[in-house]
Each structure stands twice: as C-alpha cells, then as structure tokens.
C-alpha cells in the first residue's frame, strides 16, 4: 500500500478577489487560502507532506463536465474591465469575476487532478489540495455560489476516464449543498454523492427542494445520491459522528469505492458565519480517519468553503495531520445527537431503504432508542472528568469562539510519539512490521512474577500463562506511559490477558477503559466499577454472565454478505464507544473464526479514533496478529 500525503498549494490562486462591494460574496477572500497554508506551516505539517505542484486544468478536462459556452464565457472575462466583470457576474447567483478568476479556476481544476494522479499512481496514499475558487455549486452551464468550475466533479469524471474506475465516493461535508455535483451525477450509479448541509426546511441557501433527503437520484442513479439536511443550526460533533455512523459509513462500506474524493468545506465548523454550526475542528480528524478506511486509503481532500479564518485553519490542520497518520485527538462533550439530527438521519435512511442491503432489515426505530441509549450510557458513566464546560452560543461573538479555539486547541495538536505501534515480534513476524513499528523486548520472568503475582494472583494460575502476560504488559506499559500509541501481543488466552491489562491500566490511573471482546471466550467478571466498559461481540449468550451496566454483549452472527458486521460495528459499537469517551481501548480477539480478518482489521482501525489512538490488542490466533499489525501502519 502506498504511503505519504500530498499537499497541493499555489499562491497564485489567491489573486482571484472581489473588486466591488457585495455583502454576499465578500466572505470568499484570498486570505482563506494563505492563512490555511500558514497554519499548516506553523504546525510543521507542510514539511511532512509530499509537495505536488498545481497545474492548469486543460480545456478538454473542463469540458468533461462543463459546456463549451460556459468555458468560453469564463475565458472571455480575462480581458474585461471592472464594469464588464460586474455585469457578467450578475448573470449568476452569488458569483464574482476578477480578471484572474479564469486562470485561478483552471489552477484549481489542475491542482485537483494532480492530486488524483498522485493518489491513483501510488506516488502517495492520500492528500489535500488547497484551492480557490471552490467548485461544488458550479453546474454544466453556470457559475454559482463562489464556484466557476466544478473541481470535484471534473476529478470524478477524469478518474473514471483515465483509470477506468467504476465506483467513486464523493463526500461533501461543506455546510452548503453541492447541488452542482448532484445535478452532474444524479443519474450515474458509478458516483455515490453524499452531502450534508444547512437546510432549515428549505429556508437556507440555495433553498432547493431537491436538496432534501428524498432526492435519492434518478433512473439508474437511484440510491446513489444522499442528502442529509440539517434543519437547525448549532449541530455539533455528536450530530456529525451520528451522520457518519448511521448514514454515510454503512453505505460507503457497502458501496466499496475504489477512490474517495472529499468536497472539504469547513464552513460546517464552529465559528463560521455561514454555517452557524458547533462542531469543533477535531471532528474533521475523525471524519477523515473514517474515510481513510475505504478504497485502500486512496483519499483526495479538496478545499471548498470555510470563512472563519481561525476555525478554517485549525480544521485544515486537523485534516492533514490525520491524513499523515497521526493519532486522532479525543472528542469530548455531549455524545448523543440532537433530536432534529436524529429525525434527519431517520428520514434519509427511510428514503434509501429500497436501495441498500444494509438497510433492508433494519427498522429505523433502532436509531431512536440508540440515541437515548447513548444518553443512558453517558449517565451511567457520568464520572467523566469535568471538561471545561465552555458553552458556545451561536451568535456572532467571534471573540468567544476565538477564546474557545485557543483553549480547546492548545493541547490538541500534541507532539506525536515517535513510535506509533509496538509489538512483540513472534519469530518471522518482522516482515509484517512496517517501518515505524518498534519491537519491544519481553519483560523478564522475575519482573512479571513480581508485577503479576502480587496484584493479579487470583487471575493467573499456571506459570506458562504468566509468561504470555509478559509481552502484553511490556507493550501496555509503553502505551500507558504514552511512549507508543498502540500495540499488539499474541496470547494463549486473550480473555485472561485482557483482564490483566484492564486491571493494570485502571491501577495505572486510566479511569475509562473500553474493552472489546471479539469471539466466544470466558470473560472474567470486571471488578472495577464504572472504570471500564466491556463490549462483548459473541455468537452465543454468555452462560450466567451477569449483565451489568458496564458490560454490553452483542450477539451477532455473520450472515452471507458480511454487511451485518459493518452495521454492527458502525451502527452500534462505534456510537457506544464514542459516547463512552474512553482514554484507553483494549481489544481481545478469541480463537473463533466466525469474524473475518477484514472485519477485525476494520474494527481495530476504526477504534483508533478513540482514546487518542491508544489501543492494546491481545490476539489469540497468530494469523490474525500479523494481519492486524500490518493494518496498524495505516
Ligand atoms: N442570500 C444569498 C446567500 C448566498 N450565499 C452563497 C454561499 C456560497 C457558499 C459557497 C461554498 O461555501 O459552499 C463553497 F464551498 F462553494 F465555497
Ligand atoms: Zn459552503
């Protein structure tokens, strides 16, 4: 699998700007691009990326999506004076021309296509293009909403043509509906378009009926257009995560795209004057992390909107940091989606029920009680550390938002521990280990004996078990000391090792440990009250398992297509795990073979979004170990 993250930026795209007064367009300023790039530099992220130059998109490439007439009109503006530019701009809804606009728009197209080439050629694994003017509103024959050429739509057509792709996912997390993209692909089943957008029951711009959840696509494209309208402002992290868990991700995994392109607008982030939403910059790290699990990590992130320069810059940095493979920062705060969000999510699931296998047998009431369930869970484990309860009101007191971002962001971009993954190399496993996995030497027997026998004697009888604990404890120690991010140990009894790991972590001071047991194994009763949450994915009911509020068992049988597992992980485990907000995750994989390797690898990868990616996995079957380790260098 390719490695490296491309960053595409050309300061010439900052020359396009508004020459007259227009309160609608005056937020789309050149500084959006330059300040984002400066922010990336200040976090030392530019130097960690592979620089890929922009280029001009050719006329032929632009004609993949736009009409010749649209191209000619755009070209003709280069030599116009201000009066003429103003007149031409008035032909469109919310668009302005500058003499350099045509050139900048061609650079935006070219930068986007350069990124597609870098990813599809394997030169890099993923990347981001910082472009202006944006693209997702522009249509075959019209500019619209600050957009002249539809960068992302052209990229999808280009990728289909040049690389013969048949399944491309476009995720549009900009706060406005990319109606341009919808119109271009609404009859095309090879492009799955997902957009959420501020809608307020068609009150909010562009105020289109076809932006609602029931616009599912036309003809052969039915089921391949997903609109998730936000009918209230103030949507936050929990609403965005719920939208991914309960709408986008199950569809995306079923669609199984060969390439993912993001119309990455950050006006859906806190502080933005257009979006009026509440989601904080680190949510974009989680959204990016989820999408990195698709298409073998082939992910192209293209800038669209974002008008609060500080919020925009932080969100861009969160995105690039995650593309680089850094640990994902913890999301704190309320974890249950608001009622309006749940309603929108249920509506779009119901609208898409006829088109998706994963929705075939799910009654949507499930969602309702899940959202309350995560409420209950939250209450049950309400010993969350008192986060600074910074209430962000939604009026435009940007000072408060600035303050919030200062407070909130200062400890988020923490220095990345040098080694991400540690493991105890079983003979010959080193060829599975990627370059940044460090072999950890086993604890010696006396050390283990002293450490274990004192505290865990009741758990461990025979000596050989004791030895196996050494490797796990050696790794766990490094994780607890935050020297490494995650680790994997083989063990003859995964459940027992996990029980010792849980005890050790709680004793070390980790107050909220999530433990996921996969496969049928005898789980030792958890003795720490409220300091851990156990999720047990098993095929059959645990005999006599005392179900307590900290232990959830998910009885689950893999059916033919295996989609069930995705919706179990995405629709249940992740939401519950995220609501719990653990600061360490322990995964114990038993010997049973009913769980596919891919399922376990996906589970490990997705759970890296929790606890700042601190995970210790104890695996009982050597094959699973090697595969999972190779997964960890994602
Ligand atoms: N009463 C009229 C309000 C018009 N408002 C236009 C908002 C355009 C948003 C553009 C964007 O942010 O979606 C893009 F990503 F394309 F830049
Ligand atoms: Zn926008």
XYZ file of C-alpha atoms and ligand atoms in Angstrom:
652
model
C 0.000 0.000 0.000
C 1.349 3.415 -0.961
C 2.481 5.839 1.733
C 2.846 9.577 2.069
C 0.446 12.523 1.976
C 0.438 15.024 -0.907
C -0.154 18.723 -0.284
C -1.039 20.856 -3.303
C -0.994 24.630 -2.942
C -0.206 27.505 -5.323
C -0.363 31.056 -4.006
C -1.459 32.276 -7.491
C -4.942 31.025 -6.565
C -5.083 33.863 -4.045
C -5.234 36.557 -6.761
C -8.944 35.957 -7.522
C -10.837 38.501 -5.424
C -13.939 40.703 -5.243
C -13.386 44.141 -6.807
C -16.670 45.802 -5.786
C -18.861 45.745 -2.702
C -21.107 42.706 -2.451
C -22.138 41.570 1.064
C -22.920 38.093 -0.227
C -19.579 37.327 -1.844
C -17.230 39.364 0.319
C -16.503 36.423 2.664
C -14.692 34.449 -0.056
C -11.341 36.200 0.428
C -7.810 35.242 -0.737
C -6.649 35.017 2.898
C -8.700 31.815 3.224
C -6.002 30.070 1.233
C -2.899 31.845 2.520
C -3.840 31.657 6.208
C -4.649 27.945 5.934
C -1.250 27.318 4.397
C 0.460 29.458 7.059
C -1.326 27.479 9.768
C -0.109 24.203 8.247
C 3.425 25.614 8.259
C 3.149 26.750 11.883
C 2.246 23.186 12.919
C 5.186 21.824 10.882
C 2.766 19.864 8.726
C 3.836 21.218 5.321
C 7.326 19.732 5.672
C 5.872 16.293 6.469
C 3.842 16.232 3.243
C 4.916 15.367 -0.313
C 4.745 18.640 -2.281
C 2.936 18.181 -5.609
C 2.752 21.197 -7.951
C -0.534 22.560 -9.226
C -1.078 22.855 -12.962
C -3.704 24.444 -15.204
C -6.639 22.157 -15.940
C -6.903 21.848 -19.715
C -9.980 22.982 -21.654
C -10.604 19.338 -22.558
C -10.636 18.373 -18.864
C -13.053 21.209 -18.046
C -15.309 20.070 -20.920
C -15.672 16.690 -19.170
C -18.316 18.451 -17.071
C -18.978 21.948 -18.435
C -20.449 23.183 -21.722
C -18.281 24.908 -24.330
C -20.418 28.011 -23.839
C -19.632 28.098 -20.105
C -15.931 27.694 -20.830
C -15.984 30.484 -23.461
C -17.803 32.919 -21.165
C -15.279 32.233 -18.401
C -12.348 32.629 -20.792
C -13.672 35.916 -22.132
C -13.623 37.566 -18.696
C -9.812 37.687 -18.561
C -9.649 40.928 -20.564
C -12.731 42.637 -19.129
C -12.691 45.860 -17.102
C -14.399 46.100 -13.729
C -17.698 47.316 -15.205
C -17.892 44.393 -17.607
C -16.806 41.906 -14.917
C -19.599 43.141 -12.669
C -22.158 42.793 -15.438
C -21.165 39.245 -16.325
C -21.117 38.272 -12.639
C -24.700 39.439 -12.263
C -25.805 36.630 -14.595
C -25.115 34.174 -11.795
C -26.318 33.558 -8.242
C -23.571 34.583 -5.806
C -20.548 34.637 -8.117
C -17.924 37.285 -8.867
C -15.334 37.500 -11.648
C -11.869 39.066 -11.356
C -9.513 39.273 -14.361
C -7.549 36.385 -12.836
C -10.587 34.238 -11.980
C -10.408 32.126 -15.124
C -6.717 31.362 -14.558
C -7.264 30.621 -10.869
C -10.201 28.344 -11.656
C -8.086 26.412 -14.133
C -5.380 26.070 -11.483
C -7.998 24.804 -9.026
C -9.087 22.158 -11.541
C -5.471 21.243 -12.346
C -4.465 21.037 -8.681
C -7.356 18.668 -8.054
C -6.397 16.438 -10.985
C -2.743 16.449 -9.901
C -3.911 15.070 -6.555
C -5.987 12.356 -8.241
C -2.951 11.344 -10.324
C -0.614 11.302 -7.322
C -3.007 9.036 -5.401
C -4.033 6.774 -8.282
C -0.417 6.313 -9.393
C 0.589 5.253 -5.897
C 3.065 8.133 -5.561
C 1.229 8.942 -2.303
C -1.501 7.243 -0.278
C -3.708 10.321 0.119
C -3.541 14.114 0.038
C -5.125 17.538 0.183
C -5.463 20.311 -2.420
C -5.914 23.865 -1.114
C -7.782 25.532 -3.989
C -9.737 28.674 -4.858
C -12.271 29.325 -6.346
C -14.219 26.359 -4.924
C -16.333 24.094 -7.109
C -19.264 22.126 -5.720
C -22.054 24.596 -6.685
C -20.969 25.171 -10.286
C -23.030 23.490 -12.975
C -22.599 22.381 -16.572
C -23.530 25.782 -17.922
C -23.327 28.155 -14.962
C -21.150 29.544 -12.201
C -22.826 29.584 -8.785
C -22.065 30.172 -5.108
C -18.425 31.352 -5.489
C -17.774 28.363 -7.858
C -16.761 28.584 -11.530
C -15.606 25.054 -12.475
C -16.696 22.004 -10.501
C -13.273 20.772 -9.380
C -14.528 17.641 -7.624
C -16.986 16.639 -10.373
C -14.280 17.038 -13.021
C -11.953 14.931 -10.842
C -14.503 12.103 -10.667
C -15.099 12.110 -14.451
C -11.343 12.307 -15.019
C -10.668 9.348 -12.699
C -13.343 7.243 -14.430
C -11.885 8.025 -17.835
C -8.172 7.757 -17.087
C -8.205 4.929 -14.518
C -11.352 3.076 -15.587
C -12.866 3.436 -12.130
C -16.414 2.195 -11.652
C -17.129 3.258 -8.078
C -16.186 6.691 -6.774
C -17.465 8.101 -3.478
C -17.776 11.872 -3.110
C -18.266 13.084 0.474
C -19.312 16.738 0.754
C -19.009 17.949 4.358
C -19.250 21.607 3.391
C -22.216 23.235 5.143
C -23.856 24.118 1.780
C -25.440 21.598 -0.573
C -23.224 20.904 -3.559
C -26.182 20.913 -5.924
C -23.757 21.205 -8.838
C -22.322 17.779 -8.072
C -25.799 16.334 -7.519
C -27.021 17.551 -10.925
C -23.950 16.206 -12.708
C -24.119 12.666 -11.234
C -27.756 12.153 -10.270
C -28.289 9.505 -12.983
C -24.852 7.964 -12.578
C -24.599 4.842 -10.339
C -20.781 4.870 -10.546
C -20.573 8.012 -8.392
C -22.055 7.922 -4.889
C -22.581 11.509 -3.744
C -23.137 12.237 -0.046
C -23.805 15.780 1.208
C -24.976 17.181 4.491
C -25.979 20.823 4.510
C -27.699 23.524 6.491
C -31.249 23.448 5.120
C -33.768 24.693 7.727
C -36.665 23.248 5.770
C -35.536 24.905 2.519
C -35.031 28.297 4.160
C -31.246 28.270 3.814
C -29.410 28.969 0.524
C -29.573 27.623 -2.144
C -33.087 26.821 -0.836
C -33.754 23.983 -3.259
C -36.458 21.325 -2.919
C -34.014 18.871 -4.465
C -31.596 19.364 -1.541
C -33.942 17.453 0.755
C -33.423 13.863 1.956
C -35.883 12.444 -0.609
C -33.692 13.377 -3.589
C -32.136 9.912 -3.907
C -31.010 10.073 -7.538
C -32.721 9.440 -10.889
C -33.084 6.418 -13.151
C -30.080 4.123 -12.803
C -28.675 6.586 -10.288
C -31.405 5.939 -7.725
C -29.890 5.311 -4.320
C -26.592 6.941 -5.264
C -27.427 10.480 -4.171
C -27.609 11.030 -0.405
C -28.791 14.352 1.021
C -28.720 14.830 4.782
C -30.391 18.191 5.552
C -29.702 19.936 8.882
C -32.966 21.646 9.781
C -31.458 23.536 12.709
C -28.213 25.405 13.248
C -25.897 24.548 16.124
C -25.237 20.981 15.023
C -22.187 19.610 16.845
C -19.642 16.792 16.921
C -22.178 14.216 18.086
C -24.533 15.020 15.197
C -21.751 14.763 12.636
C -20.473 11.478 14.100
C -24.011 10.068 14.162
C -24.453 11.037 10.499
C -21.313 9.061 9.653
C -22.160 6.065 11.849
C -25.791 5.772 10.816
C -25.888 7.013 7.215
C -22.664 7.546 5.315
C -20.321 4.832 6.576
C -22.648 1.814 6.217
C -23.481 2.952 2.660
C -19.839 3.710 1.870
C -18.665 0.259 3.033
C -21.428 -1.445 1.090
C -20.595 0.650 -1.995
C -16.921 -0.252 -1.517
C -15.454 2.649 -3.537
C -12.174 2.470 -5.466
C -11.475 6.149 -4.728
C -12.847 8.669 -2.203
C -12.947 12.395 -3.002
C -13.956 14.927 -0.334
C -15.587 18.258 -1.119
C -13.961 19.560 2.008
C -15.698 22.710 3.143
C -15.042 23.858 6.699
C -17.949 26.297 6.968
C -19.592 23.362 8.804
C -17.186 24.045 11.668
C -17.634 26.166 14.782
C -17.470 29.934 14.382
C -18.267 30.010 10.681
C -20.687 32.850 9.830
C -22.357 30.833 7.052
C -22.833 27.546 8.854
C -23.598 28.704 12.405
C -22.708 25.173 13.493
C -20.942 23.995 16.655
C -18.660 21.166 15.568
C -15.048 21.677 16.660
C -12.003 21.314 14.378
C -11.003 17.888 15.715
C -14.194 16.376 14.344
C -12.623 16.678 10.886
C -9.789 14.439 12.089
C -12.358 11.741 12.916
C -14.281 12.167 9.644
C -11.012 11.960 7.714
C -9.895 8.925 9.746
C -13.127 7.086 8.929
C -12.803 7.763 5.191
C -9.179 6.545 5.257
C -10.520 3.035 5.930
C -12.124 2.945 2.455
C -10.635 2.398 -1.019
C -7.357 1.126 0.483
C -6.784 4.589 1.885
C -6.997 6.331 -1.512
C -8.424 9.656 -0.353
C -8.342 13.073 -2.127
C -9.415 16.030 0.018
C -10.301 19.178 -1.981
C -10.973 22.506 -0.252
C -14.426 24.052 -0.807
C -15.773 26.641 1.700
C -14.821 27.912 5.172
C -14.997 31.596 6.164
C -13.836 31.883 9.790
C -10.088 32.009 9.166
C -9.041 30.611 12.567
C -11.593 27.801 12.531
C -10.798 27.057 8.878
C -7.063 26.878 9.567
C -7.439 24.596 12.591
C -9.760 22.266 10.684
C -7.415 22.104 7.696
C -4.580 21.182 10.080
C -6.682 18.503 11.759
C -7.418 17.034 8.329
C -3.816 16.993 7.117
C -2.493 15.678 10.460
C -4.861 12.729 10.172
C -4.024 12.095 6.513
C -0.394 11.839 7.700
C -1.459 9.006 10.026
C -1.122 10.890 13.317
C -3.204 9.784 16.303
C -6.717 11.208 16.251
C -7.456 13.736 19.017
C -10.127 12.827 21.540
C -13.627 14.198 21.028
C -15.156 15.336 24.314
C -18.549 16.730 25.269
C -22.091 15.614 24.598
C -22.232 12.458 22.546
C -25.906 11.982 21.795
C -27.179 13.525 18.573
C -29.932 16.141 18.939
C -33.489 15.241 18.059
C -33.527 17.236 14.834
C -30.386 15.423 13.680
C -31.880 12.024 14.571
C -35.000 12.948 12.606
C -32.991 13.891 9.524
C -30.906 10.738 9.835
C -34.002 8.565 10.109
C -35.616 10.301 7.134
C -32.663 9.757 4.853
C -32.327 6.112 5.958
C -36.005 5.549 5.260
C -35.709 7.239 1.844
C -32.789 4.970 0.934
C -34.215 1.745 2.376
C -35.222 0.368 -1.059
C -31.689 0.764 -2.447
C -29.340 -0.605 0.212
C -28.815 -4.123 1.530
C -27.613 -2.891 4.935
C -30.920 -1.056 5.342
C -33.038 -3.997 4.174
C -33.918 -5.414 7.576
C -33.311 -2.521 9.905
C -36.301 -0.756 11.337
C -35.380 2.860 11.820
C -36.791 2.971 15.357
C -33.449 1.357 16.350
C -31.822 4.731 15.970
C -34.271 6.407 18.290
C -33.553 4.142 21.235
C -29.830 4.110 20.429
C -29.615 7.862 20.832
C -31.361 7.565 24.203
C -29.193 4.514 24.949
C -26.045 6.533 24.496
C -27.693 9.086 26.773
C -28.189 6.358 29.373
C -24.672 5.117 28.875
C -23.379 8.608 29.289
C -25.353 8.932 32.538
C -24.184 5.524 33.713
C -20.585 6.535 33.259
C -21.054 10.111 34.215
C -17.763 10.137 36.059
C -16.331 11.946 33.039
C -13.690 14.400 34.094
C -15.249 17.828 34.243
C -14.405 19.201 30.829
C -14.321 22.964 30.824
C -17.999 23.496 30.123
C -17.397 26.141 27.514
C -20.819 26.923 26.185
C -20.546 28.357 22.721
C -23.631 30.365 21.889
C -24.301 30.726 18.225
C -24.451 34.422 17.933
C -21.587 36.075 16.156
C -19.425 36.841 19.182
C -16.344 35.553 17.415
C -14.222 36.690 20.343
C -15.715 33.870 22.418
C -15.169 31.381 19.614
C -11.574 32.558 19.274
C -11.165 32.049 23.022
C -12.765 28.652 22.824
C -10.496 27.610 19.969
C -7.447 28.938 21.848
C -8.422 26.997 24.966
C -9.621 23.976 23.166
C -6.947 23.701 20.533
C -3.841 24.380 22.608
C -3.408 20.823 23.813
C -4.891 19.071 20.844
C -2.031 19.261 18.410
C 0.210 17.321 20.802
C 3.709 16.210 19.632
C 3.352 12.798 18.035
C 5.088 9.946 19.959
C 7.973 8.784 17.723
C 6.805 5.194 17.505
C 3.211 4.515 16.700
C 2.917 0.766 17.049
C 4.828 -1.679 19.214
C 4.598 -5.436 19.146
C 6.359 -8.474 20.467
C 7.812 -9.958 17.326
C 6.946 -13.622 17.181
C 9.513 -15.426 15.027
C 9.299 -14.228 11.439
C 6.699 -11.557 12.142
C 9.137 -8.748 11.468
C 8.391 -8.856 7.758
C 4.841 -7.901 8.656
C 6.058 -4.929 10.614
C 6.109 -1.617 8.819
C 8.986 0.832 9.176
C 7.607 2.661 12.173
C 6.765 -0.361 14.301
C 9.241 -0.931 17.110
C 9.958 -4.389 18.516
C 9.516 -4.290 22.268
C 11.650 -6.667 24.324
C 9.705 -9.052 26.547
C 9.552 -8.487 30.270
C 11.756 -10.986 32.053
C 10.164 -13.630 34.209
C 11.036 -12.283 37.617
C 9.727 -8.849 36.707
C 6.484 -10.377 35.508
C 6.180 -12.541 38.578
C 6.570 -9.629 40.925
C 4.233 -7.411 38.945
C 1.591 -10.025 38.308
C 1.584 -12.356 41.241
C 1.117 -9.538 43.746
C -1.812 -7.942 42.099
C -3.405 -10.407 39.763
C -2.702 -13.719 41.512
C -6.399 -14.560 41.556
C -6.495 -14.285 37.769
C -3.402 -16.253 36.886
C -2.712 -19.783 37.994
C -0.234 -21.622 35.820
C 3.236 -20.396 35.018
C 3.018 -20.547 31.213
C 0.131 -18.134 31.261
C 2.264 -15.849 33.380
C 4.927 -15.771 30.690
C 2.483 -14.857 27.970
C 1.422 -11.875 30.022
C 4.959 -10.533 29.829
C 4.670 -9.470 26.207
C 1.321 -7.826 26.716
C 2.440 -5.997 29.863
C 5.639 -4.805 28.206
C 3.582 -3.190 25.457
C 0.881 -1.913 27.773
C 3.489 -0.168 29.896
C 4.774 1.754 26.885
C 1.256 2.743 25.946
C 0.340 3.828 29.463
C 3.494 5.936 29.565
C 2.456 7.371 26.189
C 5.746 6.322 24.624
C 3.867 4.489 21.907
C 0.342 4.768 20.600
C -0.791 1.203 20.231
C 0.478 -2.335 20.461
C -0.338 -5.928 19.727
C 0.532 -9.065 21.663
C -0.158 -12.719 20.931
C -1.532 -14.651 23.870
C -2.681 -18.218 24.544
C -5.634 -16.818 26.474
C -6.731 -13.474 25.092
C -9.534 -13.006 27.620
C -7.252 -13.504 30.584
C -4.566 -11.203 29.168
C -7.219 -8.596 28.576
C -8.443 -8.908 32.159
C -4.912 -8.353 33.462
C -4.440 -5.446 31.029
C -7.657 -3.861 32.280
C -6.617 -4.235 35.923
C -3.154 -2.859 35.162
C -4.496 0.145 33.239
C -7.048 1.057 35.883
C -4.372 0.710 38.522
C -2.157 2.942 36.438
C -4.856 5.595 36.663
C -6.786 5.246 33.416
C -10.309 5.880 34.588
C -12.250 4.941 31.477
C -11.071 1.822 29.710
C -13.038 0.381 26.813
C -12.637 -3.347 26.339
C -13.944 -5.059 23.232
C -14.045 -8.878 23.298
C -14.415 -10.489 19.895
C -15.369 -14.134 19.680
C -16.622 -16.572 22.267
C -14.433 -16.576 25.315
C -14.927 -16.752 29.046
C -14.841 -13.178 30.228
C -13.621 -12.730 33.745
C -16.049 -10.586 35.709
C -14.937 -6.991 35.702
C -14.255 -5.923 39.207
C -13.610 -2.241 38.607
C -16.891 -0.438 38.959
C -17.533 2.183 36.351
C -13.906 2.359 35.302
C -14.414 0.252 32.216
C -16.954 -0.584 29.600
C -16.969 -4.066 28.139
C -18.491 -4.747 24.735
C -18.618 -8.421 24.010
C -19.211 -9.473 20.425
C -20.076 -13.134 20.676
C -22.065 -15.680 18.796
C -23.843 -17.166 21.754
C -25.106 -15.800 25.023
C -22.532 -15.996 27.834
C -23.838 -18.609 30.290
C -24.694 -16.896 33.552
C -22.969 -13.660 32.502
C -24.090 -11.053 34.963
C -25.128 -8.274 32.620
C -24.212 -5.068 34.360
C -24.458 -1.535 33.097
C -20.797 -1.613 32.097
C -20.996 -4.753 30.014
C -22.850 -4.963 26.755
C -22.918 -8.176 24.804
C -23.737 -8.028 21.156
C -24.934 -11.401 19.999
C -24.096 -11.453 16.390
C -23.857 -13.991 13.616
C -22.064 -13.153 10.405
C -24.558 -13.657 7.571
C -23.616 -14.276 3.947
C -22.629 -10.870 2.721
C -20.947 -9.859 5.954
C -22.618 -6.496 5.815
C -24.093 -7.283 9.149
C -20.724 -6.838 10.769
C -20.258 -3.384 9.250
C -23.608 -2.192 10.538
C -22.912 -3.794 13.920
C -19.548 -2.020 14.170
C -20.665 1.221 12.555
C -24.211 1.385 13.832
C -23.640 0.143 17.350
C -20.105 -0.402 18.622
C -18.663 2.887 17.416
C -21.544 5.066 18.660
C -21.465 3.369 22.041
C -17.676 3.502 22.229
C -17.620 7.170 21.230
C -20.302 8.007 23.783
C -18.149 6.371 26.450
C -15.143 8.533 25.554
C -12.532 6.042 26.788
C -8.924 7.008 27.385
C -7.639 3.544 26.538
C -9.022 0.739 24.379
C -8.261 -2.957 24.892
C -9.270 -5.415 22.193
C -9.245 -9.145 22.881
C -9.678 -11.395 19.854
C -10.560 -15.001 20.648
C -9.830 -18.083 18.554
C -13.246 -18.309 16.962
C -13.114 -17.935 13.243
C -16.561 -16.532 12.669
C -15.210 -12.999 12.455
C -13.471 -12.311 9.171
C -9.922 -10.972 9.228
C -11.090 -7.902 7.355
C -13.761 -7.307 9.971
C -11.265 -7.404 12.815
C -8.787 -5.183 10.962
C -11.567 -2.695 10.233
C -12.632 -2.769 13.880
C -9.069 -2.112 15.075
C -8.656 0.676 12.501
C -11.936 2.383 13.373
C -11.357 2.162 17.132
C -8.118 4.079 16.592
C -10.364 7.122 16.518
C -10.779 6.734 20.277
C -8.525 7.455 23.245
C -6.043 9.380 21.091
C -5.482 6.107 19.224
C -4.268 4.288 22.358
C -5.112 0.628 21.738
C -3.658 -2.615 23.024
C -4.792 -5.698 21.145
C -4.365 -9.203 22.510
C -4.848 -11.736 19.796
C -5.240 -15.418 20.367
C -4.659 -16.531 16.765
C -1.225 -15.851 15.125
C -2.706 -15.282 11.659
C -4.932 -12.510 12.921
C -1.937 -10.970 14.714
C 0.148 -10.479 11.588
C -2.730 -9.092 9.548
C -3.761 -6.717 12.273
C -0.189 -5.497 12.729
C 0.128 -4.738 9.031
C -3.114 -2.787 9.402
C -1.660 -0.634 12.153
C 0.641 1.281 9.876
C -2.396 2.900 8.257
N -28.855 35.094 0.197
C -27.849 34.580 -0.713
C -26.756 33.914 0.074
C -25.730 33.294 -0.894
N -24.723 32.571 -0.148
C -23.766 31.939 -1.025
C -22.961 30.933 -0.247
C -21.953 30.256 -1.139
C -21.254 29.133 -0.376
C -20.086 28.599 -1.173
C -19.473 27.344 -0.519
O -19.034 27.600 0.794
O -20.415 26.287 -0.430
C -18.295 26.893 -1.356
F -17.802 25.755 -0.855
F -18.657 26.670 -2.612
F -17.354 27.813 -1.337
Zn -20.027 26.126 1.819
